[in-house]
Structures are given as structure tokens and as C-alpha cells.
mmCIF file of C-alpha atoms in Angstrom:
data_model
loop_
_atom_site.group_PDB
_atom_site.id
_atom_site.type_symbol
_atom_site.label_atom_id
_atom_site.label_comp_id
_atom_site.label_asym_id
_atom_site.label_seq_id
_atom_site.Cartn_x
_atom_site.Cartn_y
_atom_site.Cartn_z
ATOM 1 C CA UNK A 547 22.717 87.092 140.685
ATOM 2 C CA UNK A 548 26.233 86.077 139.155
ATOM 3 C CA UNK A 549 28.082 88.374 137.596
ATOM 4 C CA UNK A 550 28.156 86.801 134.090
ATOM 5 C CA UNK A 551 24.004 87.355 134.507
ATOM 6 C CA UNK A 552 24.383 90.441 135.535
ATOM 7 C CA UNK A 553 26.909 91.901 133.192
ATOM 8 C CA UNK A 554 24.656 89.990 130.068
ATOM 9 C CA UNK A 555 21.630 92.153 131.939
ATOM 10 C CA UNK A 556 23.598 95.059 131.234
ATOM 11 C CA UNK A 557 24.512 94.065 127.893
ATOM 12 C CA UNK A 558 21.169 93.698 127.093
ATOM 13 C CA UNK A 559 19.673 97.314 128.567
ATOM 14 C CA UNK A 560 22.918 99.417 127.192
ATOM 15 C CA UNK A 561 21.781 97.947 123.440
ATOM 16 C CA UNK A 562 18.193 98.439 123.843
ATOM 17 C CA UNK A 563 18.481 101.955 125.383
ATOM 18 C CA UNK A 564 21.213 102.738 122.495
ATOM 19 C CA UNK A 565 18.472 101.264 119.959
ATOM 20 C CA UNK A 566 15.725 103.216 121.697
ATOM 21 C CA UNK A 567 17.835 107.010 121.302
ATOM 22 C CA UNK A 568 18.592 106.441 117.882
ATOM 23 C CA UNK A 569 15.357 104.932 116.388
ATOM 24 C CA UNK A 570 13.883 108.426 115.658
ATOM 25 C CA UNK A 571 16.752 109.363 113.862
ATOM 26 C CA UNK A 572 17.145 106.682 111.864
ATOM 27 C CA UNK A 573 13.768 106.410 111.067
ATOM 28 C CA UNK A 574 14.380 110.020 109.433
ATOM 29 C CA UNK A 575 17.302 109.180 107.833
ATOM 30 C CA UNK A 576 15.552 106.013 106.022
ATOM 31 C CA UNK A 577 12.525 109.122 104.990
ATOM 32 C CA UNK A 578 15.284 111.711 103.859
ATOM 33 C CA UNK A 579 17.049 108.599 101.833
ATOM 34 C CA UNK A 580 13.612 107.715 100.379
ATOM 35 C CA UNK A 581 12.289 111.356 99.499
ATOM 36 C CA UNK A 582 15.861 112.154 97.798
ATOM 37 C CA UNK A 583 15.578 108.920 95.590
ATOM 38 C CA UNK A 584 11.779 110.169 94.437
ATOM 39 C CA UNK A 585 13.145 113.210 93.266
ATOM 40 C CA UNK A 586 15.870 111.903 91.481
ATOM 41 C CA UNK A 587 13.569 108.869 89.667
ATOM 42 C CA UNK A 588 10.673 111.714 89.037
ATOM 43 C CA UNK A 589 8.468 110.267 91.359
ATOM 44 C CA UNK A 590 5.242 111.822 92.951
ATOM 45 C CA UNK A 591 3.256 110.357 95.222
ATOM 46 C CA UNK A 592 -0.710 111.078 95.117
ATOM 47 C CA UNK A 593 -3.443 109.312 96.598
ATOM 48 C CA UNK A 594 -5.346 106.832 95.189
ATOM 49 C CA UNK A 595 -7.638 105.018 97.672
ATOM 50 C CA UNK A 596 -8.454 104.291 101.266
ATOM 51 C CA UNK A 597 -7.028 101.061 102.756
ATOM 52 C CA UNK A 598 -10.849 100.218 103.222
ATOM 53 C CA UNK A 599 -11.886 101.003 99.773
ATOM 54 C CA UNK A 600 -10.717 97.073 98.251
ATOM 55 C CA UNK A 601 -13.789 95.365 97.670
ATOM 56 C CA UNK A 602 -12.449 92.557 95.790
ATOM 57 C CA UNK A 603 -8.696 90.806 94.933
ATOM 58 C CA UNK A 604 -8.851 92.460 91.331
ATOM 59 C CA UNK A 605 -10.616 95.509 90.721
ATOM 60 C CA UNK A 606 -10.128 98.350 88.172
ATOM 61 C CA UNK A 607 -9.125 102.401 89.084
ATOM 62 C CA UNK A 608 -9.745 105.563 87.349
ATOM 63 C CA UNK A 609 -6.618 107.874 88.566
ATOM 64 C CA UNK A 610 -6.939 111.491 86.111
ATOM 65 C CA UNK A 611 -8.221 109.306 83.345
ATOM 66 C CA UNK A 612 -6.156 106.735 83.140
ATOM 67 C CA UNK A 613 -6.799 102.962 84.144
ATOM 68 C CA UNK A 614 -4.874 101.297 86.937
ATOM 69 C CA UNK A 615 -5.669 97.831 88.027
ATOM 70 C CA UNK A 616 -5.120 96.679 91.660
ATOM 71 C CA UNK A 617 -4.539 93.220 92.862
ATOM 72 C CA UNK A 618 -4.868 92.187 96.086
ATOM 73 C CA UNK A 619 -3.186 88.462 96.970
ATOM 74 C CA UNK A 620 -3.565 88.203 100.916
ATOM 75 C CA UNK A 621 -1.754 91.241 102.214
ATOM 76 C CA UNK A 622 0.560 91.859 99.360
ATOM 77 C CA UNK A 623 -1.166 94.435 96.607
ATOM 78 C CA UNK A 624 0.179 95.758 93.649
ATOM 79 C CA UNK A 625 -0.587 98.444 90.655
ATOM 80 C CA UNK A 626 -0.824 97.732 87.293
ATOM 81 C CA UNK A 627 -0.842 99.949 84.210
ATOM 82 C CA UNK A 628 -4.907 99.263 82.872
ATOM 83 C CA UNK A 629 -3.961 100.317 79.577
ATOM 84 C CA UNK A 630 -2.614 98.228 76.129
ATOM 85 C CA UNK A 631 0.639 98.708 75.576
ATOM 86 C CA UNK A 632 0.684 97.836 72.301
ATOM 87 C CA UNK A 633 -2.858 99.281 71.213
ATOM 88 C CA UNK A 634 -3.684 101.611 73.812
ATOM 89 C CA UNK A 635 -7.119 99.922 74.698
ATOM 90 C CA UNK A 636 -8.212 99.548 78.568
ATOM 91 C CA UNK A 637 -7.555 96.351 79.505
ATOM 92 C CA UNK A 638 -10.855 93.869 80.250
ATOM 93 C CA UNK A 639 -10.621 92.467 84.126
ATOM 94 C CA UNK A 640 -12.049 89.183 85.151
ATOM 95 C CA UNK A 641 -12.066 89.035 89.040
ATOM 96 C CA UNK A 642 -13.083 85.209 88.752
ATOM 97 C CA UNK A 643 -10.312 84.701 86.596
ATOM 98 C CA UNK A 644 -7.598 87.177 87.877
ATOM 99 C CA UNK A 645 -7.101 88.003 84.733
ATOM 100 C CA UNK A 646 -6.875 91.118 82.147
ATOM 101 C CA UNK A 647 -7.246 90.905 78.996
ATOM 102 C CA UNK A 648 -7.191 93.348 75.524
ATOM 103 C CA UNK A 649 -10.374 93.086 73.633
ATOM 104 C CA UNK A 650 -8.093 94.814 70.554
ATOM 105 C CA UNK A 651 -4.863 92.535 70.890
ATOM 106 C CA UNK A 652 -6.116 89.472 72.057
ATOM 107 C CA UNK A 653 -3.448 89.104 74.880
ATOM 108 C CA UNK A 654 -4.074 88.228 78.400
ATOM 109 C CA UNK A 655 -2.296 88.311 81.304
ATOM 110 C CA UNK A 656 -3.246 86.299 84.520
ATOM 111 C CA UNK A 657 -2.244 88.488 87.910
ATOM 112 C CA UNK A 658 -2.019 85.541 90.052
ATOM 113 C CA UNK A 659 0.806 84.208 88.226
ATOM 114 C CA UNK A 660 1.916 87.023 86.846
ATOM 115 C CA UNK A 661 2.189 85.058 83.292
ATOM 116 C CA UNK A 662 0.624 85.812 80.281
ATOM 117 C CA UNK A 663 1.475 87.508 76.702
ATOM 118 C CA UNK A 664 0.214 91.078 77.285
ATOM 119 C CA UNK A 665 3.506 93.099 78.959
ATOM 120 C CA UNK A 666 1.420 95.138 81.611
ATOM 121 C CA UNK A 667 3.714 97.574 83.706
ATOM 122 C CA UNK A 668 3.717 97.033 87.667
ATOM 123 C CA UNK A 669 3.357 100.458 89.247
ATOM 124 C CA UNK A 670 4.747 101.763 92.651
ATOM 125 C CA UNK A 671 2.129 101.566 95.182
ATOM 126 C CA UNK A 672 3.176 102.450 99.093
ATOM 127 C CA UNK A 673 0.538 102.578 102.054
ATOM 128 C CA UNK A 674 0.916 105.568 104.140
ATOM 129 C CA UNK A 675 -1.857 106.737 106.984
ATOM 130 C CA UNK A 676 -4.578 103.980 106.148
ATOM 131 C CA UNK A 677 -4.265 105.496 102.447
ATOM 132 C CA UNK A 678 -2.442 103.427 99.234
ATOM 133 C CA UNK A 679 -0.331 106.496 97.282
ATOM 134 C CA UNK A 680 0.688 105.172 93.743
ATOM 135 C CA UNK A 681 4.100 106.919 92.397
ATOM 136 C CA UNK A 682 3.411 108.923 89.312
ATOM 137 C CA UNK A 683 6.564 108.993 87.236
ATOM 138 C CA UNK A 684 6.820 112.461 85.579
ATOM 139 C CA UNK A 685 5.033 111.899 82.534
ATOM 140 C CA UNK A 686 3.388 108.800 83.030
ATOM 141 C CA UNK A 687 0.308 110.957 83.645
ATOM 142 C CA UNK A 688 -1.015 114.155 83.007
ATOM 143 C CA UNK A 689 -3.616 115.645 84.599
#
């Protein structure tokens, strides 16, 4: 072996060895960071379904009463807020459609574009242990 190999082997181990020590810590650095911003936006995290639990790409949730919709586009899915904001009505999901839509208002919004006249409110949604959690914003729900 030359020595420009060898001291590029070396290289190569020191980093991943380095990379390998400090992993765990940094991993609970990132968790710290992330708990201590929750706290400071208000944010609770409950659970709200199983991983295994979407049937469909749109599909509407009862969480304490209140509606959320969740959208699944290939392996990104969101939460939306299933209620009106201008009437307060539950908004009407078409699956064939991707669409929601206020009986009361008459505004619709499509979820595969994300276009439409009815202002519906993207929730935080985060998948921990094979379970989504949504973030409940202190006073966005009461139980």
C-alpha cells in the first residue's frame, strides 16, 4: 500500500470513528433543541393514529371533537384544520377529488395542489414509534 492510500485510509477511519462517538450526543442535542422550541411555541404532542391506520390519501379525523383532515401524497402526509374558518362548519372531503369543501361558505380547497379559496390551516404532524403525533398549540384544542 502507498502511503498517500494509506494515510487517506486513516483519514477515512479517524472521521468515521469521530462521527460514530459523537452521533448519540448529537442526536440528543437535536431532541433537547426540539423539546425546548415546543415549549416555547406551546406545543404538545398527542397521538393521533397508527402509521397503519391510513386507509386512503384523504381521509377525515376526530381528535377531542374537533375535525382534522389527513392527506397522504406518496410518503409525504400532512394535517389540516377540518373546520371553516370563516363559518365554523366541518369541512366536506372528497377522496376522488382531493378536495374539501364548506357546505355553509361555498369554498373549496383542493389538497393536491394546495389551491383553492377556503384558507384551511396546515397542522404539525411528526411520526414517532410507528405512531403520527399532531402538535396541539395551547388553545387550539380543548379537551
Amino acid at each position: 500500500m502507498k502511503r498517500l492510500d494509506f494515510f487517506k485510509e486513516m483519514g477515512n477511519d479517524l472521521f468515521q470513528t469521530v462521527k460514530s462517538v459523537y452521533k448519540p450526543f448529537i442526536k440528543d442535542d437535536i431532541e433537547k433543541f426540539e423539546n425546548a422550541a415546543d415549549k416555547v411555541l406551546g406545543i404538545t404532542w398527542v397521538p393521533l393514529m397508527n402509521v397503519f391506520d391510513m386507509n386512503t390519501n384523504l381521509e377525515m379525523k376526530f381528535f377531542q371533537g374537533k375535525a382534522i383532515i389527513i392527506v397522504n401524497h406518496d410518503t409525504n402526509i400532512q394535517a389540516w384544520n377540518g373546520i371553516c374558518p370563516v363559518c365554523s362548519h366541518i369541512i366536506t372531503v372528497s377522496a376522488l377529488y382531493s378536495s374539501g369543501k364548506c357546505l355553509n361558505c361555498q369554498k373549496e380547497f383542493n389538497f393536491k395542489t394546495n389551491t383553492g379559496e377556503l384558507q384551511v390551516t396546515q397542522m404539525p404532524l411528526r411520526k414517532r414509534n410507528q405512531i403520527y403525533q399532531i402538535g396541539i398549540v395551547k388553545g387550539d384544542f380543548h379537551a
